[in-house]
Amino acid sequence: MTDGAAAATDTRPTKIVYVAEATAHGGRDGYVTSHDGHIGLRVAMPPELGGDGDGTNPEQLFAAGFSACFHNALILVGNRAGYDLAGSTVSAKVGIGPNRQRGYGLAVALSVSLPVLDADLAARLVDAAHEVCPYSNATRGNIDVTIVLG
């Protein structure tokens, strides 16, 4: 049985149109590959977590994915509203640290640059993108996501 309020905010896909596949070998001290061969990266713990930092890490990969996905959502809502967002950028910082359940948690800070728009319009488009972006929908209510217009 589905609660009406929950159904109104249900962000699960109604149809899967693409599936990405990647495999980790060795966890945070190994490498990751994608099934299509486009990704083949060494993974290493950053020095702040006791590693040598000689490779990428899951937080960098998450930051890259979130920033690209959010930027695409921003371009989409901008285009729908009749705006060309050429020159815009989205940067992501992903932090990791211990949580209260004796595990680890993440926090994300997105920095959005929309140099061709006034602040009020930019804020409205960012809010709309945050509703559209799959990463935003997946993380909403699970981790802190801060968005700053710069």
Short mmCIF file of N, CA, C and O in Angstrom, two decimals, residues 40-122:
data_model
loop_
_atom_site.label_atom_id
_atom_site.label_comp_id
_atom_site.label_asym_id
_atom_site.label_seq_id
_atom_site.Cartn_x
_atom_site.Cartn_y
_atom_site.Cartn_z
N GLY A 40 39.01 2.83 -16.17
CA GLY A 40 40.02 1.91 -15.68
C GLY A 40 40.96 2.74 -14.81
O GLY A 40 41.93 3.29 -15.30
N LEU A 41 40.63 2.85 -13.53
CA LEU A 41 41.35 3.77 -12.64
C LEU A 41 41.89 3.08 -11.41
O LEU A 41 41.22 2.23 -10.81
N ARG A 42 43.08 3.49 -10.99
CA ARG A 42 43.63 3.06 -9.71
C ARG A 42 42.87 3.79 -8.62
O ARG A 42 42.58 4.99 -8.73
N VAL A 43 42.55 3.08 -7.57
CA VAL A 43 41.85 3.64 -6.42
C VAL A 43 42.78 3.54 -5.22
O VAL A 43 43.42 2.51 -5.01
N ALA A 44 42.89 4.63 -4.48
CA ALA A 44 43.74 4.65 -3.29
C ALA A 44 43.10 5.52 -2.21
O ALA A 44 42.40 6.48 -2.51
N MET A 45 43.37 5.17 -0.98
CA MET A 45 42.90 5.98 0.15
C MET A 45 43.62 7.32 0.11
O MET A 45 44.84 7.36 -0.10
N PRO A 46 42.90 8.41 0.36
CA PRO A 46 43.58 9.70 0.47
C PRO A 46 44.42 9.73 1.74
O PRO A 46 44.13 9.01 2.71
N PRO A 47 45.45 10.57 1.77
CA PRO A 47 46.29 10.66 2.97
C PRO A 47 45.50 10.96 4.24
O PRO A 47 45.82 10.45 5.32
N GLU A 48 44.42 11.76 4.11
CA GLU A 48 43.61 12.11 5.28
C GLU A 48 42.93 10.90 5.91
O GLU A 48 42.56 10.93 7.08
N LEU A 49 42.82 9.82 5.13
CA LEU A 49 42.23 8.58 5.66
C LEU A 49 43.27 7.48 5.85
O LEU A 49 42.95 6.31 6.00
N GLY A 50 44.54 7.88 5.81
CA GLY A 50 45.62 6.93 6.09
C GLY A 50 46.24 6.28 4.87
O GLY A 50 47.05 5.38 5.01
N GLY A 51 45.90 6.73 3.67
CA GLY A 51 46.46 6.12 2.47
C GLY A 51 47.56 6.95 1.85
O GLY A 51 47.94 8.01 2.38
N ASP A 52 48.04 6.48 0.70
CA ASP A 52 49.11 7.21 0.02
C ASP A 52 48.57 8.22 -0.99
O ASP A 52 49.33 9.04 -1.52
N GLY A 53 47.29 8.17 -1.28
CA GLY A 53 46.70 9.13 -2.21
C GLY A 53 47.12 8.94 -3.65
O GLY A 53 46.87 9.81 -4.48
N ASP A 54 47.72 7.81 -3.97
CA ASP A 54 48.24 7.57 -5.31
C ASP A 54 47.17 6.95 -6.22
O ASP A 54 47.34 5.85 -6.74
N GLY A 55 46.06 7.64 -6.36
CA GLY A 55 44.96 7.19 -7.20
C GLY A 55 43.73 8.00 -6.87
O GLY A 55 43.73 8.82 -5.96
N THR A 56 42.68 7.77 -7.62
CA THR A 56 41.42 8.44 -7.32
C THR A 56 40.77 7.75 -6.13
O THR A 56 41.31 6.79 -5.58
N ASN A 57 39.62 8.24 -5.71
CA ASN A 57 38.90 7.61 -4.62
C ASN A 57 37.40 7.74 -4.88
O ASN A 57 36.98 8.53 -5.73
N PRO A 58 36.59 6.98 -4.17
CA PRO A 58 35.15 7.02 -4.41
C PRO A 58 34.53 8.41 -4.24
O PRO A 58 33.59 8.75 -4.95
N GLU A 59 35.07 9.21 -3.33
CA GLU A 59 34.52 10.55 -3.12
C GLU A 59 34.76 11.44 -4.34
O GLU A 59 33.89 12.22 -4.74
N GLN A 60 35.94 11.33 -4.96
CA GLN A 60 36.22 12.10 -6.18
C GLN A 60 35.29 11.64 -7.30
O GLN A 60 34.78 12.47 -8.07
N LEU A 61 35.09 10.34 -7.43
CA LEU A 61 34.21 9.83 -8.47
C LEU A 61 32.77 10.28 -8.24
O LEU A 61 32.06 10.65 -9.18
N PHE A 62 32.33 10.28 -6.99
CA PHE A 62 30.98 10.75 -6.65
C PHE A 62 30.85 12.24 -6.95
O PHE A 62 29.83 12.68 -7.50
N ALA A 63 31.89 13.02 -6.61
CA ALA A 63 31.87 14.46 -6.89
C ALA A 63 31.78 14.71 -8.40
O ALA A 63 31.02 15.58 -8.85
N ALA A 64 32.53 13.95 -9.18
CA ALA A 64 32.50 14.11 -10.63
C ALA A 64 31.11 13.77 -11.17
O ALA A 64 30.55 14.50 -12.01
N GLY A 65 30.55 12.67 -10.70
CA GLY A 65 29.22 12.26 -11.16
C GLY A 65 28.14 13.23 -10.76
O GLY A 65 27.29 13.60 -11.57
N PHE A 66 28.15 13.68 -9.50
CA PHE A 66 27.11 14.59 -9.01
C PHE A 66 27.21 15.92 -9.75
O PHE A 66 26.19 16.47 -10.19
N SER A 67 28.42 16.47 -9.91
CA SER A 67 28.55 17.77 -10.57
C SER A 67 28.11 17.69 -12.03
O SER A 67 27.41 18.59 -12.53
N ALA A 68 28.46 16.62 -12.75
CA ALA A 68 28.06 16.48 -14.14
C ALA A 68 26.54 16.31 -14.26
O ALA A 68 25.90 16.92 -15.12
N CYS A 69 25.98 15.49 -13.39
CA CYS A 69 24.55 15.23 -13.44
C CYS A 69 23.76 16.49 -13.08
O CYS A 69 22.79 16.84 -13.75
N PHE A 70 24.17 17.19 -12.02
CA PHE A 70 23.47 18.41 -11.60
C PHE A 70 23.57 19.47 -12.69
O PHE A 70 22.59 20.17 -12.98
N HIS A 71 24.76 19.59 -13.30
CA HIS A 71 24.93 20.59 -14.35
C HIS A 71 24.01 20.28 -15.53
O HIS A 71 23.39 21.18 -16.10
N ASN A 72 23.88 19.01 -15.88
CA ASN A 72 22.99 18.65 -16.97
C ASN A 72 21.53 18.97 -16.62
O ASN A 72 20.78 19.46 -17.46
N ALA A 73 21.14 18.70 -15.37
CA ALA A 73 19.78 19.05 -14.93
C ALA A 73 19.56 20.56 -15.01
O ALA A 73 18.49 21.02 -15.42
N LEU A 74 20.57 21.32 -14.64
CA LEU A 74 20.49 22.78 -14.70
C LEU A 74 20.33 23.26 -16.14
O LEU A 74 19.50 24.13 -16.44
N ILE A 75 21.12 22.69 -17.04
CA ILE A 75 21.01 23.04 -18.47
C ILE A 75 19.62 22.68 -18.99
O ILE A 75 18.99 23.45 -19.72
N LEU A 76 19.11 21.52 -18.59
CA LEU A 76 17.78 21.08 -19.01
C LEU A 76 16.70 22.05 -18.57
O LEU A 76 15.89 22.50 -19.38
N VAL A 77 16.67 22.40 -17.28
CA VAL A 77 15.63 23.32 -16.81
C VAL A 77 15.83 24.71 -17.39
O VAL A 77 14.85 25.42 -17.66
N GLY A 78 17.08 25.12 -17.60
CA GLY A 78 17.34 26.40 -18.24
C GLY A 78 16.80 26.44 -19.65
O GLY A 78 16.13 27.40 -20.06
N ASN A 79 17.09 25.38 -20.42
CA ASN A 79 16.58 25.30 -21.80
C ASN A 79 15.06 25.29 -21.83
O ASN A 79 14.45 25.95 -22.67
N ARG A 80 14.45 24.53 -20.93
CA ARG A 80 12.98 24.48 -20.87
C ARG A 80 12.38 25.86 -20.60
O ARG A 80 11.29 26.17 -21.06
N ALA A 81 13.10 26.67 -19.84
CA ALA A 81 12.63 28.02 -19.50
C ALA A 81 13.07 29.06 -20.53
O ALA A 81 12.78 30.24 -20.39
N GLY A 82 13.80 28.61 -21.55
CA GLY A 82 14.21 29.52 -22.62
C GLY A 82 15.53 30.24 -22.40
O GLY A 82 15.79 31.26 -23.04
N TYR A 83 16.38 29.70 -21.53
CA TYR A 83 17.67 30.34 -21.24
C TYR A 83 18.82 29.48 -21.74
O TYR A 83 18.81 28.26 -21.59
N ASP A 84 19.81 30.14 -22.30
CA ASP A 84 21.05 29.49 -22.72
C ASP A 84 22.04 29.62 -21.56
O ASP A 84 22.38 30.74 -21.17
N LEU A 85 22.47 28.52 -21.01
CA LEU A 85 23.36 28.56 -19.85
C LEU A 85 24.82 28.32 -20.23
O LEU A 85 25.61 27.81 -19.43
N ALA A 86 25.19 28.71 -21.45
CA ALA A 86 26.59 28.61 -21.88
C ALA A 86 27.47 29.36 -20.88
O ALA A 86 27.12 30.44 -20.43
N GLY A 87 28.58 28.76 -20.54
CA GLY A 87 29.50 29.37 -19.58
C GLY A 87 29.21 29.03 -18.13
O GLY A 87 29.96 29.40 -17.25
N SER A 88 28.12 28.31 -17.89
CA SER A 88 27.81 27.92 -16.51
C SER A 88 28.67 26.73 -16.11
O SER A 88 29.14 25.98 -16.96
N THR A 89 28.89 26.58 -14.82
CA THR A 89 29.63 25.44 -14.29
C THR A 89 29.02 24.98 -12.98
O THR A 89 28.34 25.74 -12.29
N VAL A 90 29.29 23.72 -12.64
CA VAL A 90 28.92 23.17 -11.34
C VAL A 90 30.12 22.40 -10.82
O VAL A 90 30.66 21.53 -11.51
N SER A 91 30.55 22.73 -9.62
CA SER A 91 31.63 22.01 -8.95
C SER A 91 31.04 21.33 -7.72
O SER A 91 30.12 21.85 -7.10
N ALA A 92 31.59 20.18 -7.38
CA ALA A 92 31.12 19.45 -6.20
C ALA A 92 32.29 19.13 -5.29
O ALA A 92 33.36 18.75 -5.75
N LYS A 93 32.04 19.28 -4.00
CA LYS A 93 32.96 18.82 -2.97
C LYS A 93 32.22 17.75 -2.18
O LYS A 93 31.10 17.97 -1.74
N VAL A 94 32.84 16.59 -2.04
CA VAL A 94 32.24 15.50 -1.28
C VAL A 94 33.12 15.23 -0.07
O VAL A 94 34.30 14.92 -0.21
N GLY A 95 32.54 15.39 1.09
CA GLY A 95 33.26 15.12 2.33
C GLY A 95 32.84 13.78 2.91
O GLY A 95 31.70 13.34 2.74
N ILE A 96 33.75 13.13 3.59
CA ILE A 96 33.48 11.85 4.26
C ILE A 96 33.96 11.95 5.70
O ILE A 96 34.99 12.58 5.97
N GLY A 97 33.22 11.36 6.60
CA GLY A 97 33.62 11.33 7.99
C GLY A 97 32.77 10.36 8.78
O GLY A 97 31.76 9.85 8.27
N PRO A 98 33.18 10.10 10.01
CA PRO A 98 32.43 9.15 10.83
C PRO A 98 31.03 9.65 11.14
O PRO A 98 30.80 10.86 11.25
N ASN A 99 30.09 8.71 11.27
CA ASN A 99 28.73 9.07 11.66
C ASN A 99 28.41 8.48 13.03
O ASN A 99 29.26 7.82 13.64
N ARG A 100 27.21 8.70 13.51
CA ARG A 100 26.83 8.26 14.85
C ARG A 100 26.56 6.76 14.95
O ARG A 100 26.42 6.22 16.03
N GLN A 101 26.46 6.08 13.80
CA GLN A 101 26.19 4.64 13.80
C GLN A 101 27.46 3.82 13.70
O GLN A 101 27.42 2.65 13.34
N ARG A 102 28.61 4.42 13.97
CA ARG A 102 29.91 3.77 13.94
C ARG A 102 30.33 3.39 12.52
O ARG A 102 31.15 2.50 12.32
N GLY A 103 29.75 4.07 11.55
CA GLY A 103 30.13 3.91 10.16
C GLY A 103 30.64 5.25 9.64
O GLY A 103 31.17 6.06 10.40
N TYR A 104 30.43 5.48 8.37
CA TYR A 104 30.86 6.73 7.75
C TYR A 104 29.71 7.32 6.95
O TYR A 104 28.84 6.61 6.47
N GLY A 105 29.72 8.63 6.83
CA GLY A 105 28.71 9.33 6.07
C GLY A 105 29.35 10.35 5.13
O GLY A 105 30.54 10.65 5.23
N LEU A 106 28.52 10.85 4.23
CA LEU A 106 28.98 11.83 3.24
C LEU A 106 28.23 13.14 3.40
O LEU A 106 27.11 13.17 3.90
N ALA A 107 28.84 14.20 2.92
CA ALA A 107 28.20 15.51 2.79
C ALA A 107 28.67 16.09 1.46
O ALA A 107 29.81 15.87 1.05
N VAL A 108 27.78 16.81 0.79
CA VAL A 108 28.09 17.36 -0.52
C VAL A 108 27.87 18.86 -0.51
O VAL A 108 26.87 19.34 0.04
N ALA A 109 28.79 19.58 -1.13
CA ALA A 109 28.63 21.02 -1.36
C ALA A 109 28.76 21.25 -2.86
O ALA A 109 29.78 20.92 -3.46
N LEU A 110 27.69 21.77 -3.47
CA LEU A 110 27.71 22.10 -4.88
C LEU A 110 27.89 23.60 -5.02
O LEU A 110 27.23 24.38 -4.33
N SER A 111 28.77 23.99 -5.90
CA SER A 111 29.00 25.40 -6.20
C SER A 111 28.60 25.63 -7.65
O SER A 111 29.16 25.03 -8.56
N VAL A 112 27.59 26.49 -7.85
CA VAL A 112 27.02 26.72 -9.17
C VAL A 112 27.37 28.12 -9.63
O VAL A 112 27.16 29.09 -8.91
N SER A 113 27.89 28.22 -10.83
CA SER A 113 28.20 29.51 -11.44
C SER A 113 27.31 29.71 -12.66
O SER A 113 27.36 28.93 -13.61
N LEU A 114 26.48 30.74 -12.60
CA LEU A 114 25.60 31.12 -13.70
C LEU A 114 25.86 32.59 -14.02
O LEU A 114 25.05 33.46 -13.68
N PRO A 115 26.97 32.90 -14.65
CA PRO A 115 27.40 34.29 -14.81
C PRO A 115 26.48 35.15 -15.67
O PRO A 115 26.53 36.37 -15.56
N VAL A 116 25.63 34.56 -16.49
CA VAL A 116 24.81 35.37 -17.40
C VAL A 116 23.42 35.68 -16.84
O VAL A 116 22.65 36.37 -17.50
N LEU A 117 23.10 35.20 -15.64
CA LEU A 117 21.76 35.39 -15.08
C LEU A 117 21.80 36.20 -13.80
O LEU A 117 22.77 36.14 -13.04
N ASP A 118 20.70 36.91 -13.52
CA ASP A 118 20.62 37.62 -12.24
C ASP A 118 20.39 36.59 -11.13
O ASP A 118 19.99 35.46 -11.38
N ALA A 119 20.67 37.00 -9.91
CA ALA A 119 20.68 36.08 -8.76
C ALA A 119 19.33 35.41 -8.52
O ALA A 119 19.28 34.21 -8.21
N ASP A 120 18.22 36.14 -8.65
CA ASP A 120 16.90 35.55 -8.38
C ASP A 120 16.57 34.47 -9.40
O ASP A 120 16.10 33.39 -9.04
N LEU A 121 16.80 34.75 -10.68
CA LEU A 121 16.53 33.76 -11.72
C LEU A 121 17.46 32.56 -11.56
O LEU A 121 17.02 31.41 -11.67
N ALA A 122 18.72 32.81 -11.29
CA ALA A 122 19.67 31.72 -11.09
C ALA A 122 19.22 30.81 -9.95
O ALA A 122 19.26 29.58 -10.07
#
